[in-house]
XYZ file of C-alpha atoms in Angstrom:
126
model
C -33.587 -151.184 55.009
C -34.653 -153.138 57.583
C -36.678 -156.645 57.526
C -39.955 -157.425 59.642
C -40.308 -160.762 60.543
C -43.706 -162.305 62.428
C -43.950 -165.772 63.048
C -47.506 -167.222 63.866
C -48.625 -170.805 64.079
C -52.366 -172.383 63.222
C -54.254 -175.609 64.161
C -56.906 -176.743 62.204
C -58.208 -179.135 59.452
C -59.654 -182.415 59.990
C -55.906 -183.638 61.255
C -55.253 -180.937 63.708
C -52.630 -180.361 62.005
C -50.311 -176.930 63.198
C -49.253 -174.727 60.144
C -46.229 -172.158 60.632
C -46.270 -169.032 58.827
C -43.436 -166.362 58.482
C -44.924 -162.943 57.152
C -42.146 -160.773 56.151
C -41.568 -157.162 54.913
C -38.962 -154.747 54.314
C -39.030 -151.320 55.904
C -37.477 -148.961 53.239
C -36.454 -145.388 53.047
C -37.542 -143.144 50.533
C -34.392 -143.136 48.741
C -34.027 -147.147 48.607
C -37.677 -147.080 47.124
C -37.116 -144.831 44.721
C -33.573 -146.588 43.687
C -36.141 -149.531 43.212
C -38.391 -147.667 41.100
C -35.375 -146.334 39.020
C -33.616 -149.544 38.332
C -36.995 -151.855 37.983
C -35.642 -153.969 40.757
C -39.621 -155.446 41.581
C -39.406 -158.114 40.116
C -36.443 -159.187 40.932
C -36.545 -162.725 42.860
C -34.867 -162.901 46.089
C -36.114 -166.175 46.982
C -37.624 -169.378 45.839
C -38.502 -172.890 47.516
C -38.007 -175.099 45.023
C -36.512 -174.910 41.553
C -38.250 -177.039 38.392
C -35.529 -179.559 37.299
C -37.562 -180.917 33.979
C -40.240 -178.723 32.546
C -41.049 -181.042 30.224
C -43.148 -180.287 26.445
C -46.397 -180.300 25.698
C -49.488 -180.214 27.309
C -48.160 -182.407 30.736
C -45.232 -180.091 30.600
C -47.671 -177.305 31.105
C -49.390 -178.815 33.159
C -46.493 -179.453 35.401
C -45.166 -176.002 35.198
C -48.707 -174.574 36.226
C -48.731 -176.698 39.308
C -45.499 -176.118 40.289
C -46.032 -172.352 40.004
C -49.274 -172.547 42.180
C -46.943 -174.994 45.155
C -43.603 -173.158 44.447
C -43.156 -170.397 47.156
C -40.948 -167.137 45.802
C -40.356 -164.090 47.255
C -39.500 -160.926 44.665
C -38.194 -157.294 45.843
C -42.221 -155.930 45.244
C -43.221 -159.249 47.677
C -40.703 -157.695 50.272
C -42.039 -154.517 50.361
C -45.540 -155.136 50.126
C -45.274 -157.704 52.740
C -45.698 -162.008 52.127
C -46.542 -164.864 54.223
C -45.101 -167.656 53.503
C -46.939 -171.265 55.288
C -44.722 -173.900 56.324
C -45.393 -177.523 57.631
C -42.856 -177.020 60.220
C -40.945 -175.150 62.716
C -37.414 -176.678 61.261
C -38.740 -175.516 57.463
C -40.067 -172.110 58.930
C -36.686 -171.692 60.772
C -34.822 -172.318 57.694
C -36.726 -170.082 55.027
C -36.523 -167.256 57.717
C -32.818 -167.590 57.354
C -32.566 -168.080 53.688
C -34.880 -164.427 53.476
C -32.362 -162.778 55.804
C -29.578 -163.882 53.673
C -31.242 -162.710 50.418
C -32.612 -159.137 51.977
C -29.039 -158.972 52.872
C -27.763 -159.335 49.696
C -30.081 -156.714 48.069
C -29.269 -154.435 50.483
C -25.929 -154.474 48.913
C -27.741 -153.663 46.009
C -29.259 -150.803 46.824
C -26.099 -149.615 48.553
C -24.926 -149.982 45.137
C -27.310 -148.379 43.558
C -27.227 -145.031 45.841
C -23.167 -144.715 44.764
C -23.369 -144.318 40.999
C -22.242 -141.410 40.029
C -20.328 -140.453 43.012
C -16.788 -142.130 44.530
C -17.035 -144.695 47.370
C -14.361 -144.800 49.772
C -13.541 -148.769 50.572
C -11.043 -148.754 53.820
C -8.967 -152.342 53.426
């Protein structure tokens, strides 16, 4: 597997405000994509933004959940090969979230690694 990463930067809006985006995808071989496919890893969440503390009840609760689903950036395994941008309001937040991706895509590459091995012996040199 490997991870594209494309950083790109917009002004515009009243403000003049500069956005930052990070567009990433993963580059995967046939047999990581099918290892995917076989163990319904898509919708498996690599990353996420922010996490909901409260959900709350009712009809505010809903409400709450709704727009914090629409703000809330995640990133699953079918995001990561398919390719998402993700918008940031800074190069310090665009700089971190690239990081926190690389860590995750690292991690499920270690899944996949996994996932090739059943059904045969690994050899782990210590």
């Amino acid at each position: 597997m490997k991870l594209l990463l494309r950083r790109d930067q917009q002004t515009g809006g009243l403000m003049g405000n500069t956005t930052f985006s990070l567009t990433v995808r993963a580059d995967l071989s046939d047999e990581e994509r099918t290892n995917i496919s076989k163990y319904k890893l898509g919708k498996c969440l690599l990353y996420s933004r922010g996490e909901i503390v409260d959900p709350g009840s009712g009809l505010l609760g809903l409400a709450s959940r709704v727009a914090f689903k629409m703000m809330n950036i995640s990133i699953t395994v079918d995001d990561l090969t398919q390719g998402k941008r993700v918008d940031c309001k800074d190069i310090v937040e665009m700089l971190a979230v690239e990081e926190q991706i690389k860590d995750a895509a690292r991690n499920f590459r270690a899944v996949l690694e996994a996932a090739s091995t059943f059904g045969g012996e690994h050899l782990v040199e210590l």
